[in-house]
mmCIF file of C-alpha atoms in Angstrom:
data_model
loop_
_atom_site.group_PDB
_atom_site.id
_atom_site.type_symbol
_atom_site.label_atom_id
_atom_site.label_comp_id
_atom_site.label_asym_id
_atom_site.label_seq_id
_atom_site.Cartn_x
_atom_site.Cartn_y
_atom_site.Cartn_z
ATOM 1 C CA UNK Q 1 16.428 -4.090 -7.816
ATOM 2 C CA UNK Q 2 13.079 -5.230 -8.283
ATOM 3 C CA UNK Q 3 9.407 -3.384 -7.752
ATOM 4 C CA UNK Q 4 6.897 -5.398 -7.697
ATOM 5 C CA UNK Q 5 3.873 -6.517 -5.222
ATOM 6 C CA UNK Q 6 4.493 -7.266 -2.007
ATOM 7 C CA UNK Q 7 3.560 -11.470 -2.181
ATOM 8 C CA UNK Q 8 5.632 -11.568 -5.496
ATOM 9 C CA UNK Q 9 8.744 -9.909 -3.181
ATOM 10 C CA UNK Q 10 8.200 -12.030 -0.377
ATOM 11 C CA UNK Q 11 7.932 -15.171 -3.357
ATOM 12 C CA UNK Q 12 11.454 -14.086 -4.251
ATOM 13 C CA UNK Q 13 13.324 -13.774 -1.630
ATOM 14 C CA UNK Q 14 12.116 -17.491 -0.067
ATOM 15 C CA UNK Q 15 13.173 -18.773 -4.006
ATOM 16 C CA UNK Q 16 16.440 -16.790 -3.043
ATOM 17 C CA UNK Q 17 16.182 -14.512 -5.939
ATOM 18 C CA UNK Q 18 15.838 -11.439 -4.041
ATOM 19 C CA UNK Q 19 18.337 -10.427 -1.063
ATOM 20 C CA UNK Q 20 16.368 -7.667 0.794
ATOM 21 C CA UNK Q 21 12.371 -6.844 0.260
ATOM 22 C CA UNK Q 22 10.572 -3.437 1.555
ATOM 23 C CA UNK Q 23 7.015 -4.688 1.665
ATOM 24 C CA UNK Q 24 3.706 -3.699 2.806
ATOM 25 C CA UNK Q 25 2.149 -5.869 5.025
ATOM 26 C CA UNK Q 26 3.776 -8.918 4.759
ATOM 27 C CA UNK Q 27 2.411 -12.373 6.047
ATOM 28 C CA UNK Q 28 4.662 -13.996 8.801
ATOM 29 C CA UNK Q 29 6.553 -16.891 7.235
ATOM 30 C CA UNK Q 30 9.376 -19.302 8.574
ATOM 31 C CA UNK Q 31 10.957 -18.733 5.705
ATOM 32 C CA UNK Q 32 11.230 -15.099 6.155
ATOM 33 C CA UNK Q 33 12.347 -12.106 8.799
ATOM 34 C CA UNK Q 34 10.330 -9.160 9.239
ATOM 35 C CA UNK Q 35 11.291 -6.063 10.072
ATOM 36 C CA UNK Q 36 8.667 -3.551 10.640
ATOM 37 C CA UNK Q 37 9.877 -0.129 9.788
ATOM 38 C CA UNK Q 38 6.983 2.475 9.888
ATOM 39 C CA UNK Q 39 3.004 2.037 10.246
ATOM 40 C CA UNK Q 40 1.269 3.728 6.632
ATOM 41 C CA UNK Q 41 -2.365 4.770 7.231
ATOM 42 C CA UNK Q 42 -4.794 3.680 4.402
ATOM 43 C CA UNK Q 43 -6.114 6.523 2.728
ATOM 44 C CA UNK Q 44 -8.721 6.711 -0.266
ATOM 45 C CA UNK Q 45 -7.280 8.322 -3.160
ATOM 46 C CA UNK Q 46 -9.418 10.141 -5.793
ATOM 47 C CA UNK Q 47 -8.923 12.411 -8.693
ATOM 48 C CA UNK Q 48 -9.730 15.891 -8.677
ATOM 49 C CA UNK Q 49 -10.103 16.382 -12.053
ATOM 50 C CA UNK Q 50 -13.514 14.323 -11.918
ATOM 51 C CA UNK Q 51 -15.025 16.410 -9.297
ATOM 52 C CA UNK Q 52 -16.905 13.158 -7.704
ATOM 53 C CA UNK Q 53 -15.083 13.813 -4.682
ATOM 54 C CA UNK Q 54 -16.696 14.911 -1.135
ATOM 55 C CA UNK Q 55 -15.006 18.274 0.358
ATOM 56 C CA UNK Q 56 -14.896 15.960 3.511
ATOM 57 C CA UNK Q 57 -11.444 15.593 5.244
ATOM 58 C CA UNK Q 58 -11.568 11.551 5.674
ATOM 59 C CA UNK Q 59 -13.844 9.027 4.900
ATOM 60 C CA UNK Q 60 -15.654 6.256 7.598
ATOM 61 C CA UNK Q 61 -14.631 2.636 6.884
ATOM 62 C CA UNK Q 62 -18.500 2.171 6.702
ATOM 63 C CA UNK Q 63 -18.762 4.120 3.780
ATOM 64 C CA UNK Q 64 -15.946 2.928 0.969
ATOM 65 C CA UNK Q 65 -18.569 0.842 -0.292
ATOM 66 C CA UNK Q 66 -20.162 3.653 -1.564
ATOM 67 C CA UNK Q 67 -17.201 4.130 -4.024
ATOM 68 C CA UNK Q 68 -16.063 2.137 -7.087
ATOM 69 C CA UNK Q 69 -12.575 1.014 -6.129
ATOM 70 C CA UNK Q 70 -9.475 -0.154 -8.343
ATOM 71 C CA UNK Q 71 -7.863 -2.859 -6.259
ATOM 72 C CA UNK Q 72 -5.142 -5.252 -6.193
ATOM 73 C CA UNK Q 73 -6.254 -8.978 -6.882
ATOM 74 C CA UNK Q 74 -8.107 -10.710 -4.214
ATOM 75 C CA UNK Q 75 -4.630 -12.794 -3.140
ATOM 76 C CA UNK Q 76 -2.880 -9.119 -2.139
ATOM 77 C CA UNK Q 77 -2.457 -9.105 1.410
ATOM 78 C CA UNK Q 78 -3.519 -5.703 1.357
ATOM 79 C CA UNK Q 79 -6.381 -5.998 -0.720
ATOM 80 C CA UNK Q 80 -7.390 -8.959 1.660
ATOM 81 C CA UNK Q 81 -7.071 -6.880 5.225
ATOM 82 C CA UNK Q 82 -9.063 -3.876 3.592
ATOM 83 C CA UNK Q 83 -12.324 -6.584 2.839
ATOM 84 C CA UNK Q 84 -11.477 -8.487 5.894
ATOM 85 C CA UNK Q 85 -11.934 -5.289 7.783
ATOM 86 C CA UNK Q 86 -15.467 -3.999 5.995
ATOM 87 C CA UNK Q 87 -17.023 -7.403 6.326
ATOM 88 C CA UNK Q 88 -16.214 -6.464 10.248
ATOM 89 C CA UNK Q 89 -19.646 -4.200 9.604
ATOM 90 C CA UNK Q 90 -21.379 -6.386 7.251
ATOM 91 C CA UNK Q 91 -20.015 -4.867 4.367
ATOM 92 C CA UNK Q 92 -18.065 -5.929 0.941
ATOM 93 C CA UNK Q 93 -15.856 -3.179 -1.641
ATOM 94 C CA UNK Q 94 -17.625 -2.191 -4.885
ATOM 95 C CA UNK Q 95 -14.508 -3.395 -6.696
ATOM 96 C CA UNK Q 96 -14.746 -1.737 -10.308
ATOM 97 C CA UNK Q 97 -11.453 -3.304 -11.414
ATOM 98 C CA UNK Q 98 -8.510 -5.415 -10.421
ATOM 99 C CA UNK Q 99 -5.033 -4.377 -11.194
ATOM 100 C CA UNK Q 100 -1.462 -5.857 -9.682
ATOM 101 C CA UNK Q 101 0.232 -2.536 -10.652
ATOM 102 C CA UNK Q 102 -0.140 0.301 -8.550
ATOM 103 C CA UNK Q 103 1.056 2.643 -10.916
ATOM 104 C CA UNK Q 104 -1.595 1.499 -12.961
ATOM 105 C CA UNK Q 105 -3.937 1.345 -10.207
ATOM 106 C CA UNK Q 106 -3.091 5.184 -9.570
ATOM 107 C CA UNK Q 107 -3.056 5.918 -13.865
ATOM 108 C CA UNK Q 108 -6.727 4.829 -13.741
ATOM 109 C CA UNK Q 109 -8.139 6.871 -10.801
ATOM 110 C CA UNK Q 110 -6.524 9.781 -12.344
ATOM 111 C CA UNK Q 111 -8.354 9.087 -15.267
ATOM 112 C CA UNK Q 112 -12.013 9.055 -12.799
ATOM 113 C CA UNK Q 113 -12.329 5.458 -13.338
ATOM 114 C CA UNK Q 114 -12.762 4.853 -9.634
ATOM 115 C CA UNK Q 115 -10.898 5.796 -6.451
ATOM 116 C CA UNK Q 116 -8.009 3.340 -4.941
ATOM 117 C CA UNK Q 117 -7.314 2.446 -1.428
ATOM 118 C CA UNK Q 118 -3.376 2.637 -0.616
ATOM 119 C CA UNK Q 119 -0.964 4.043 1.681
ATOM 120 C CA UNK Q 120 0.848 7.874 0.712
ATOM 121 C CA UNK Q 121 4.082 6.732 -0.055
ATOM 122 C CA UNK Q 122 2.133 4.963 -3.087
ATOM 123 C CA UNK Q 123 2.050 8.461 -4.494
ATOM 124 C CA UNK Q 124 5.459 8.897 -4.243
ATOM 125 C CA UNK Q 125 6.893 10.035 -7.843
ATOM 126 C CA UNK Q 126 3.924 8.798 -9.423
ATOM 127 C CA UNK Q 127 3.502 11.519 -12.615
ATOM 128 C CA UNK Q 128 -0.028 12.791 -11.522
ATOM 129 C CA UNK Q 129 0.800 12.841 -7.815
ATOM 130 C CA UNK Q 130 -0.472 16.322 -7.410
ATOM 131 C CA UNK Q 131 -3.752 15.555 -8.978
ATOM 132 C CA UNK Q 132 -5.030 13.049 -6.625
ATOM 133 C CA UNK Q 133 -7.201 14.302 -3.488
ATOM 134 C CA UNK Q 134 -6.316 11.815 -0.046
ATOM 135 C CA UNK Q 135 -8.535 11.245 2.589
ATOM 136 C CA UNK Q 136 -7.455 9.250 5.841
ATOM 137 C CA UNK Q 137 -9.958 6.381 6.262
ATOM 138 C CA UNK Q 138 -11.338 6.549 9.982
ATOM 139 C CA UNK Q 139 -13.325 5.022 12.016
ATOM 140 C CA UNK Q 140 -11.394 2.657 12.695
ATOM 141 C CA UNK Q 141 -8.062 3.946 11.451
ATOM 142 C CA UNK Q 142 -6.847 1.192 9.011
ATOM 143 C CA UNK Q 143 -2.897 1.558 8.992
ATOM 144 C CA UNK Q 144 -0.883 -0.997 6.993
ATOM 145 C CA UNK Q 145 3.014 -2.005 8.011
ATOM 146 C CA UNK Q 146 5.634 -1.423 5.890
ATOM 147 C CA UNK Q 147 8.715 -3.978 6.597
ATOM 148 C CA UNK Q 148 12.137 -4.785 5.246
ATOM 149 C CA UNK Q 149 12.110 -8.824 4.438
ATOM 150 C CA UNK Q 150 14.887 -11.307 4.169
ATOM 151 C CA UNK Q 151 15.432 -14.737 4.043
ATOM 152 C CA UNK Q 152 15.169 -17.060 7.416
ATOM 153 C CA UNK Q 153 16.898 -19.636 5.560
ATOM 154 C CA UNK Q 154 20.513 -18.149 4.101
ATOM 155 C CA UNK Q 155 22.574 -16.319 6.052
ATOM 156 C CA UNK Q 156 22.414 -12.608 5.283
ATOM 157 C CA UNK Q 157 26.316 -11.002 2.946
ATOM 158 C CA UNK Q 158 28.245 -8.173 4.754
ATOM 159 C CA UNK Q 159 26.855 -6.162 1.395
ATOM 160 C CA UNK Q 160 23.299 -7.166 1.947
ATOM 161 C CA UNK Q 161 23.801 -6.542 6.143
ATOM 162 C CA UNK Q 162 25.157 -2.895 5.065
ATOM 163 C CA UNK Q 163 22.352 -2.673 2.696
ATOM 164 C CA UNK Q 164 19.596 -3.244 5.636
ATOM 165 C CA UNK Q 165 21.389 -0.457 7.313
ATOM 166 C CA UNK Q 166 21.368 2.207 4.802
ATOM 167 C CA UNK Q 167 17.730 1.277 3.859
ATOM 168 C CA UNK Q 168 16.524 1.811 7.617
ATOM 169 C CA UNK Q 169 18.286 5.053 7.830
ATOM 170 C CA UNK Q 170 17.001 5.788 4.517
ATOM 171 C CA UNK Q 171 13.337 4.568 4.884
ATOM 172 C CA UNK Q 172 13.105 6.722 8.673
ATOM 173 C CA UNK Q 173 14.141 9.841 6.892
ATOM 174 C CA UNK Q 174 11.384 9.467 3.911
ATOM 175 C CA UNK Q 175 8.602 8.260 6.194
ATOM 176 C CA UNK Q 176 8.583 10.873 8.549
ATOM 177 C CA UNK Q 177 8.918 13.189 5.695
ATOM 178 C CA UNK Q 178 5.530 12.323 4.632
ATOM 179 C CA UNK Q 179 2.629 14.473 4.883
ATOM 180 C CA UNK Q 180 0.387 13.108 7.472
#
């Protein structure tokens, strides 16, 4: 089992050094399958302990430039859709710091360094999960796939074919769990 970014998954399995990926927007390959499993809305994540946040329910596309984010590296297909999308309006991020480590991502916007842009199940068993205020982005709604990946070029084990299964069973169960 491996955690890592999405691109460095997707990297893997094509090398054949990962089986199975569960990645967040992933960018069509031939080398890989995709298999979307849920939509995740994009939500902007802040602490509470700073008190810099707005009492508002979600936040405008049009105004996350107003906020000092802590984003993945420019290459982050994520990263890439969220600036891709705000220079739709003319706009660009106020990017405060890069980080490929969403736990660290999440360690420093508990600290107030700046809020982050992911999806909820980001949260998920993070220490300090409780202590972050979410806020859908709207306006437009920017929602993010989340996919299991394999490889296009070996042919997928009886283990790893049972493996898909019990991670799609899995994955519907947690996803709809979340809080919208």
């Amino acid at each position: 089992m491996v955690e890592s970014l999405s691109a460095s998954v997707v990297e893997r399995i094509t090398e054949g050094r990962v089986d199975i990926g569960l990645v967040f927007n992933p960018a069509p390959l031939p080398s890989v399958e995709i298999r979307p499993l849920h939509e995740q809305q994009l939500l902007l994540i802040s602490s509470k302990a700073t008190g810099k946040h707005r009492s508002s329910k979600s936040v405008q596309l049009r105004e996350i430039p107003r906020y000092p984010l802590i984003l993945t590296s420019r290459m982050n297909a994520n990263r890439m859709f969220i600036e891709a999308q705000l220079a739709q309006l003319g706009l660009k991020p106020q990017i405060e710091f890069e980080i490929d480590s969403i736990t660290s991502v999440l360690d420093l916007v508990h600290e107030g360094y700046g809020h982050a842009v992911l999806p909820r199940i980001s949260l998920s068993g993070h220490p300090f999960e409780r202590s972050f205020i979410t806020r859908p982005i709207v306006k437009p709604k920017l929602s993010i796939p989340l996919s299991l990946v394999t490889s296009a070029q070996r042919p997928i084990t009886p283990l790893a074919r049972e493996t898909l299964s019990l991670i799609q069973k899995m994955a519907s169960r947690v996803l709809f769990l979340q809080k919208p």
